[in-house]
mmCIF file of C-alpha atoms in Angstrom:
data_model
loop_
_atom_site.group_PDB
_atom_site.id
_atom_site.type_symbol
_atom_site.label_atom_id
_atom_site.label_comp_id
_atom_site.label_asym_id
_atom_site.label_seq_id
_atom_site.Cartn_x
_atom_site.Cartn_y
_atom_site.Cartn_z
ATOM 1 C CA MET A 1 -1.787 -51.305 18.929
ATOM 2 C CA GLN A 2 1.152 -53.379 17.766
ATOM 3 C CA TYR A 3 0.673 -57.110 17.198
ATOM 4 C CA ASN A 4 4.190 -58.137 16.154
ATOM 5 C CA LYS A 5 5.498 -59.036 19.642
ATOM 6 C CA VAL A 6 2.510 -60.501 21.465
ATOM 7 C CA VAL A 7 0.763 -63.838 21.829
ATOM 8 C CA ILE A 8 -2.550 -64.037 19.978
ATOM 9 C CA CYS A 9 -4.682 -67.170 20.058
ATOM 10 C CA GLY A 10 -1.734 -69.001 21.604
ATOM 11 C CA VAL A 11 0.549 -67.988 18.726
ATOM 12 C CA ASN A 12 3.755 -66.107 19.511
ATOM 13 C CA THR A 13 3.591 -63.609 16.682
ATOM 14 C CA SER A 14 7.256 -62.635 17.050
ATOM 15 C CA ASN A 15 8.217 -66.119 15.824
ATOM 16 C CA LEU A 16 6.062 -66.170 12.709
ATOM 17 C CA LYS A 17 7.914 -66.922 9.521
ATOM 18 C CA VAL A 18 7.566 -64.952 6.298
ATOM 19 C CA LEU A 19 7.447 -66.695 2.937
ATOM 20 C CA LYS A 20 9.087 -65.248 -0.165
ATOM 21 C CA ASN A 21 6.897 -64.645 -3.204
ATOM 22 C CA GLU A 22 8.498 -67.513 -5.103
ATOM 23 C CA GLU A 23 7.767 -69.915 -2.264
ATOM 24 C CA ILE A 24 4.171 -68.691 -2.009
ATOM 25 C CA ASP A 25 3.655 -69.272 -5.737
ATOM 26 C CA ARG A 26 5.068 -72.796 -5.452
ATOM 27 C CA LEU A 27 2.913 -73.672 -2.447
ATOM 28 C CA LEU A 28 -0.190 -72.231 -4.100
ATOM 29 C CA ARG A 29 0.278 -74.524 -7.088
ATOM 30 C CA LEU A 30 0.752 -77.526 -4.800
ATOM 31 C CA SER A 31 -2.287 -76.562 -2.738
ATOM 32 C CA LYS A 32 -4.414 -76.279 -5.883
ATOM 33 C CA ASN A 33 -3.327 -79.823 -6.727
ATOM 34 C CA GLY A 34 -4.627 -81.087 -3.390
ATOM 35 C CA SER A 35 -1.593 -80.856 -1.101
ATOM 36 C CA ARG A 36 -2.858 -80.296 2.467
ATOM 37 C CA ARG A 37 0.672 -79.752 3.709
ATOM 38 C CA ALA A 38 1.233 -76.943 1.191
ATOM 39 C CA ARG A 39 -2.068 -75.368 2.257
ATOM 40 C CA GLU A 40 -1.058 -75.466 5.920
ATOM 41 C CA GLU A 41 2.337 -73.942 5.097
ATOM 42 C CA LEU A 42 0.595 -71.142 3.189
ATOM 43 C CA ILE A 43 -1.619 -70.407 6.171
ATOM 44 C CA SER A 44 1.208 -70.353 8.712
ATOM 45 C CA GLY A 45 3.464 -68.447 6.327
ATOM 46 C CA ASN A 46 0.937 -65.635 5.819
ATOM 47 C CA LEU A 47 -0.167 -65.026 9.407
ATOM 48 C CA ARG A 48 1.935 -61.854 9.497
ATOM 49 C CA LEU A 49 -0.224 -60.599 6.627
ATOM 50 C CA VAL A 50 -3.285 -61.188 8.804
ATOM 51 C CA LEU A 51 -1.616 -59.271 11.650
ATOM 52 C CA SER A 52 -0.891 -56.300 9.424
ATOM 53 C CA VAL A 53 -4.543 -56.161 8.347
ATOM 54 C CA ILE A 54 -6.140 -56.510 11.796
ATOM 55 C CA ALA A 55 -3.971 -53.619 13.019
ATOM 56 C CA ARG A 56 -6.266 -51.365 10.958
ATOM 57 C CA PHE A 57 -9.209 -52.499 13.096
ATOM 58 C CA SER A 58 -7.536 -52.190 16.504
ATOM 59 C CA ASN A 59 -9.698 -49.219 17.556
ATOM 60 C CA ARG A 60 -13.052 -50.989 17.073
ATOM 61 C CA GLY A 61 -13.269 -52.324 20.644
ATOM 62 C CA GLU A 62 -12.865 -55.978 19.633
ATOM 63 C CA GLN A 63 -10.448 -58.466 21.180
ATOM 64 C CA PRO A 64 -7.259 -59.063 19.126
ATOM 65 C CA ASP A 65 -7.805 -62.844 19.422
ATOM 66 C CA ASP A 66 -11.249 -62.535 17.798
ATOM 67 C CA LEU A 67 -9.967 -60.307 14.988
ATOM 68 C CA PHE A 68 -7.036 -62.657 14.378
ATOM 69 C CA GLN A 69 -9.280 -65.710 14.069
ATOM 70 C CA VAL A 70 -11.657 -63.907 11.698
ATOM 71 C CA GLY A 71 -8.693 -62.639 9.667
ATOM 72 C CA CYS A 72 -7.409 -66.212 9.362
ATOM 73 C CA ILE A 73 -10.768 -67.258 7.886
ATOM 74 C CA GLY A 74 -10.334 -64.568 5.235
ATOM 75 C CA LEU A 75 -6.799 -65.802 4.577
ATOM 76 C CA ILE A 76 -7.983 -69.389 4.116
ATOM 77 C CA LYS A 77 -10.693 -68.248 1.701
ATOM 78 C CA ALA A 78 -8.073 -66.322 -0.256
ATOM 79 C CA ILE A 79 -5.824 -69.400 -0.472
ATOM 80 C CA ASP A 80 -8.663 -71.642 -1.614
ATOM 81 C CA ASN A 81 -10.004 -69.199 -4.216
ATOM 82 C CA PHE A 82 -6.794 -67.707 -5.620
ATOM 83 C CA ASP A 83 -6.305 -68.161 -9.368
ATOM 84 C CA THR A 84 -2.670 -69.139 -9.951
ATOM 85 C CA SER A 85 -2.990 -68.587 -13.708
ATOM 86 C CA LEU A 86 -3.194 -64.809 -13.305
ATOM 87 C CA ASP A 87 -0.136 -62.593 -12.951
ATOM 88 C CA VAL A 88 -1.161 -61.165 -9.583
ATOM 89 C CA ARG A 89 0.625 -61.307 -6.232
ATOM 90 C CA PHE A 90 -1.166 -63.373 -3.636
ATOM 91 C CA SER A 91 -1.093 -60.555 -1.064
ATOM 92 C CA THR A 92 -2.860 -58.216 -3.528
ATOM 93 C CA TYR A 93 -5.761 -60.663 -3.624
ATOM 94 C CA ALA A 94 -5.647 -61.793 0.014
ATOM 95 C CA VAL A 95 -5.755 -58.407 1.744
ATOM 96 C CA PRO A 96 -9.240 -57.412 0.421
ATOM 97 C CA MET A 97 -10.510 -60.889 1.308
ATOM 98 C CA ILE A 98 -9.235 -60.586 4.887
ATOM 99 C CA ILE A 99 -10.630 -57.051 5.206
ATOM 100 C CA GLY A 100 -14.003 -58.217 3.874
ATOM 101 C CA GLU A 101 -14.178 -61.003 6.450
ATOM 102 C CA LEU A 102 -13.322 -58.590 9.271
ATOM 103 C CA ARG A 103 -15.913 -56.049 8.138
ATOM 104 C CA ARG A 104 -18.552 -58.771 7.966
ATOM 105 C CA PHE A 105 -17.672 -59.802 11.528
ATOM 106 C CA LEU A 106 -17.899 -56.205 12.772
ATOM 107 C CA ARG A 107 -21.229 -55.673 11.017
ATOM 108 C CA ASP A 108 -22.713 -58.792 12.611
ATOM 109 C CA ASN A 109 -21.677 -57.507 16.032
ATOM 110 C CA SER A 110 -22.878 -53.952 15.453
ATOM 111 C CA ALA A 111 -25.398 -52.454 17.899
ATOM 112 C CA ILE A 112 -27.160 -50.668 15.023
ATOM 113 C CA ARG A 113 -30.200 -52.571 13.789
ATOM 114 C CA VAL A 114 -30.819 -52.860 10.050
ATOM 115 C CA SER A 115 -33.906 -54.356 8.409
ATOM 116 C CA ARG A 116 -33.628 -58.014 7.419
ATOM 117 C CA SER A 117 -34.329 -57.354 3.728
ATOM 118 C CA LEU A 118 -31.689 -54.623 3.537
ATOM 119 C CA ARG A 119 -29.177 -56.788 5.373
ATOM 120 C CA ASP A 120 -29.858 -59.709 3.000
ATOM 121 C CA THR A 121 -29.322 -57.410 0.025
ATOM 122 C CA ALA A 122 -26.072 -56.187 1.535
ATOM 123 C CA TYR A 123 -24.804 -59.746 2.117
ATOM 124 C CA LYS A 124 -25.661 -60.715 -1.456
ATOM 125 C CA THR A 125 -23.801 -57.622 -2.603
ATOM 126 C CA MET A 126 -20.743 -58.610 -0.565
ATOM 127 C CA GLN A 127 -20.903 -62.146 -1.975
ATOM 128 C CA MET A 128 -21.007 -60.734 -5.488
ATOM 129 C CA ARG A 129 -18.057 -58.484 -4.641
ATOM 130 C CA GLU A 130 -16.015 -61.478 -3.488
ATOM 131 C CA LYS A 131 -17.023 -63.423 -6.604
ATOM 132 C CA LEU A 132 -15.856 -60.575 -8.845
ATOM 133 C CA ILE A 133 -12.595 -60.304 -6.894
ATOM 134 C CA SER A 134 -12.043 -64.040 -7.415
ATOM 135 C CA GLU A 135 -12.745 -63.733 -11.152
ATOM 136 C CA THR A 136 -10.814 -60.536 -11.879
ATOM 137 C CA GLN A 137 -8.222 -60.543 -9.058
ATOM 138 C CA ARG A 138 -9.016 -56.884 -8.306
ATOM 139 C CA GLU A 139 -11.487 -54.783 -6.307
ATOM 140 C CA PRO A 140 -14.687 -54.121 -8.331
ATOM 141 C CA ASP A 141 -16.367 -50.726 -8.223
ATOM 142 C CA VAL A 142 -20.018 -50.173 -7.274
ATOM 143 C CA ASP A 143 -21.171 -49.943 -10.890
ATOM 144 C CA GLU A 144 -19.674 -53.354 -11.698
ATOM 145 C CA ILE A 145 -21.387 -54.940 -8.698
ATOM 146 C CA ALA A 146 -24.712 -53.323 -9.600
ATOM 147 C CA ARG A 147 -24.514 -54.581 -13.204
ATOM 148 C CA ALA A 148 -23.623 -58.097 -12.080
ATOM 149 C CA MET A 149 -26.608 -58.161 -9.708
ATOM 150 C CA ASP A 150 -28.954 -56.406 -12.160
ATOM 151 C CA MET A 151 -29.673 -53.752 -9.532
ATOM 152 C CA LYS A 152 -29.714 -49.990 -9.472
ATOM 153 C CA ARG A 153 -26.488 -48.397 -8.339
ATOM 154 C CA GLU A 154 -28.241 -46.436 -5.579
ATOM 155 C CA ASP A 155 -29.782 -49.638 -4.171
ATOM 156 C CA VAL A 156 -26.337 -51.221 -3.909
ATOM 157 C CA VAL A 157 -24.915 -48.117 -2.242
ATOM 158 C CA MET A 158 -27.841 -47.929 0.198
ATOM 159 C CA ALA A 159 -27.432 -51.576 1.196
ATOM 160 C CA LEU A 160 -23.702 -51.252 1.772
ATOM 161 C CA ASP A 161 -24.085 -47.981 3.679
ATOM 162 C CA ALA A 162 -26.700 -49.534 5.949
ATOM 163 C CA ILE A 163 -24.281 -52.155 7.271
ATOM 164 C CA SER A 164 -21.106 -50.073 7.213
ATOM 165 C CA GLU A 165 -19.332 -49.496 10.507
ATOM 166 C CA PRO A 166 -20.137 -46.052 11.956
ATOM 167 C CA ILE A 167 -17.257 -43.657 12.638
ATOM 168 C CA SER A 168 -17.103 -41.628 15.820
ATOM 169 C CA LEU A 169 -16.870 -37.844 15.428
ATOM 170 C CA TYR A 170 -14.049 -38.034 17.941
ATOM 171 C CA GLU A 171 -12.030 -40.608 15.971
ATOM 172 C CA PRO A 172 -8.531 -39.182 15.352
ATOM 173 C CA ILE A 173 -7.501 -38.783 11.721
ATOM 174 C CA TYR A 174 -4.193 -36.947 12.148
ATOM 175 C CA SER A 175 -1.661 -36.173 14.878
ATOM 176 C CA ASP A 176 1.690 -34.375 14.793
ATOM 177 C CA GLY A 177 2.664 -35.548 18.248
ATOM 178 C CA SER A 178 1.122 -32.677 20.191
ATOM 179 C CA ASP A 179 -2.081 -31.726 18.359
ATOM 180 C CA GLN A 180 -4.725 -34.183 17.255
ATOM 181 C CA LEU A 181 -7.365 -33.712 14.562
ATOM 182 C CA CYS A 182 -10.679 -35.558 14.814
ATOM 183 C CA VAL A 183 -13.424 -36.248 12.289
ATOM 184 C CA MET A 184 -15.543 -33.475 13.813
ATOM 185 C CA ASP A 185 -12.801 -30.938 13.001
ATOM 186 C CA GLN A 186 -13.387 -31.610 9.293
ATOM 187 C CA VAL A 187 -17.178 -31.262 9.356
ATOM 188 C CA TYR A 188 -18.918 -28.020 8.500
ATOM 189 C CA ASP A 189 -22.448 -27.517 9.854
ATOM 190 C CA THR A 190 -24.505 -25.713 7.197
ATOM 191 C CA GLU A 191 -27.412 -25.088 9.575
ATOM 192 C CA ASN A 192 -25.512 -23.784 12.598
ATOM 193 C CA ASN A 193 -23.250 -21.538 10.561
ATOM 194 C CA ASP A 194 -21.448 -18.403 11.692
ATOM 195 C CA GLU A 195 -24.419 -16.086 11.360
ATOM 196 C CA ASN A 196 -26.687 -18.137 13.624
ATOM 197 C CA TRP A 197 -23.930 -19.153 16.006
ATOM 198 C CA LEU A 198 -22.489 -15.687 16.531
ATOM 199 C CA GLU A 199 -25.917 -14.159 17.075
ATOM 200 C CA HIS A 200 -26.795 -16.855 19.554
ATOM 201 C CA ILE A 201 -23.792 -16.320 21.876
ATOM 202 C CA ALA A 202 -23.225 -12.598 21.201
ATOM 203 C CA LEU A 203 -19.555 -12.821 20.281
ATOM 204 C CA SER A 204 -18.853 -9.452 18.689
ATOM 205 C CA GLN A 205 -16.970 -7.938 21.625
ATOM 206 C CA ALA A 206 -15.126 -11.138 22.427
ATOM 207 C CA ILE A 207 -13.923 -11.517 18.831
ATOM 208 C CA GLU A 208 -12.522 -7.991 18.822
ATOM 209 C CA ARG A 209 -10.147 -9.017 21.619
ATOM 210 C CA LEU A 210 -8.666 -11.844 19.542
ATOM 211 C CA GLY A 211 -5.518 -11.556 17.464
ATOM 212 C CA GLU A 212 -5.755 -10.833 13.754
ATOM 213 C CA ARG A 213 -4.902 -14.393 12.716
ATOM 214 C CA GLU A 214 -7.401 -15.914 15.160
ATOM 215 C CA GLN A 215 -10.130 -13.633 13.838
ATOM 216 C CA LYS A 216 -9.249 -14.618 10.272
ATOM 217 C CA ILE A 217 -9.444 -18.327 11.114
ATOM 218 C CA LEU A 218 -12.852 -17.973 12.777
ATOM 219 C CA GLU A 219 -14.125 -15.908 9.862
ATOM 220 C CA MET A 220 -13.043 -18.502 7.308
ATOM 221 C CA ARG A 221 -14.265 -21.425 9.385
ATOM 222 C CA PHE A 222 -17.659 -20.136 10.502
ATOM 223 C CA GLN A 223 -18.587 -17.376 8.032
ATOM 224 C CA GLN A 224 -17.190 -18.876 4.849
ATOM 225 C CA GLY A 225 -17.719 -22.499 5.860
ATOM 226 C CA LYS A 226 -14.192 -23.645 4.988
ATOM 227 C CA THR A 227 -12.592 -26.775 6.383
ATOM 228 C CA GLN A 228 -9.405 -26.599 8.429
ATOM 229 C CA THR A 229 -7.480 -27.925 5.428
ATOM 230 C CA GLU A 230 -8.737 -25.061 3.253
ATOM 231 C CA VAL A 231 -7.919 -22.525 5.970
ATOM 232 C CA SER A 232 -4.385 -23.874 6.410
ATOM 233 C CA SER A 233 -3.725 -23.552 2.674
ATOM 234 C CA ALA A 234 -5.119 -20.023 2.575
ATOM 235 C CA ILE A 235 -3.087 -18.593 5.455
ATOM 236 C CA GLY A 236 0.036 -20.716 5.051
ATOM 237 C CA ILE A 237 0.190 -22.739 8.271
ATOM 238 C CA SER A 238 -0.328 -26.408 9.068
ATOM 239 C CA GLN A 239 -3.742 -27.916 9.633
ATOM 240 C CA ALA A 240 -2.710 -28.826 13.193
ATOM 241 C CA GLN A 241 -1.834 -25.172 13.865
ATOM 242 C CA VAL A 242 -5.226 -24.082 12.516
ATOM 243 C CA SER A 243 -6.934 -26.544 14.861
ATOM 244 C CA ARG A 244 -4.926 -25.320 17.852
ATOM 245 C CA LEU A 245 -5.529 -21.623 17.112
ATOM 246 C CA GLU A 246 -9.227 -22.206 16.506
ATOM 247 C CA LYS A 247 -9.666 -24.074 19.786
ATOM 248 C CA ASN A 248 -7.678 -21.463 21.714
ATOM 249 C CA ALA A 249 -9.764 -18.651 20.193
ATOM 250 C CA LEU A 250 -12.998 -20.370 21.174
ATOM 251 C CA LYS A 251 -11.706 -20.857 24.714
ATOM 252 C CA LYS A 252 -10.887 -17.140 24.954
ATOM 253 C CA ILE A 253 -14.360 -16.260 23.693
ATOM 254 C CA ARG A 254 -16.044 -18.516 26.236
ATOM 255 C CA LYS A 255 -14.000 -17.013 29.070
ATOM 256 C CA THR A 256 -14.902 -13.504 27.908
ATOM 257 C CA ILE A 257 -18.609 -14.359 27.765
ATOM 258 C CA VAL A 258 -18.569 -15.983 31.217
ATOM 259 C CA ALA A 259 -16.727 -13.026 32.716
ATOM 260 C CA SER A 260 -19.047 -10.448 31.143
#
């Protein structure tokens, strides 16, 4: 979804101004010295930055107005906490802050229930992350957060994983205009591998009717457990072509089994 030519929260986004880096630096210094007008100019002059970030979350089922408002909260926090003494662009610091605010909003609205203690740990972890970003002007890694909180690394990872937004197996990750790859296309099932699957649906005769390249793709995918990316590299075609050939081969097999 594109947000550059629509009205969000009563704001005509096509008319938003863009500040140059020099002007942002000047306004940041004035804002730090207590200028409310400079702070307001920084907010209005960086709304396009908020738009560019919320575009990443357009497929989460949330209203653009809600995402925009939450993104603006992240922007305001970035303005108020930015350290002007460091040689870092404001956008480099602001984007993770805006993303963090949006992720927190999505977690709070998630249908998946997480224990209170684990959620509290996760929120403390996120607060520590934002504190480290404010101090270092960069994204900290998990080990840094764990050390700062005097926690085990695995406990930090578990807490963050528990409140992370789930990804649908059908979420698209690549498209060349005609073929689309989803998350499920990149997942290999170690339990329902080729041996069990082929025995279950008795494919031997159906596979013999496939072309040589289709047979090779199925062999590499289901016998050898390779991803579509690995198959595409091995046989010299694009990943989208591998996906298309694989799906077509499976359709032929199903038709053969039904007809037999």
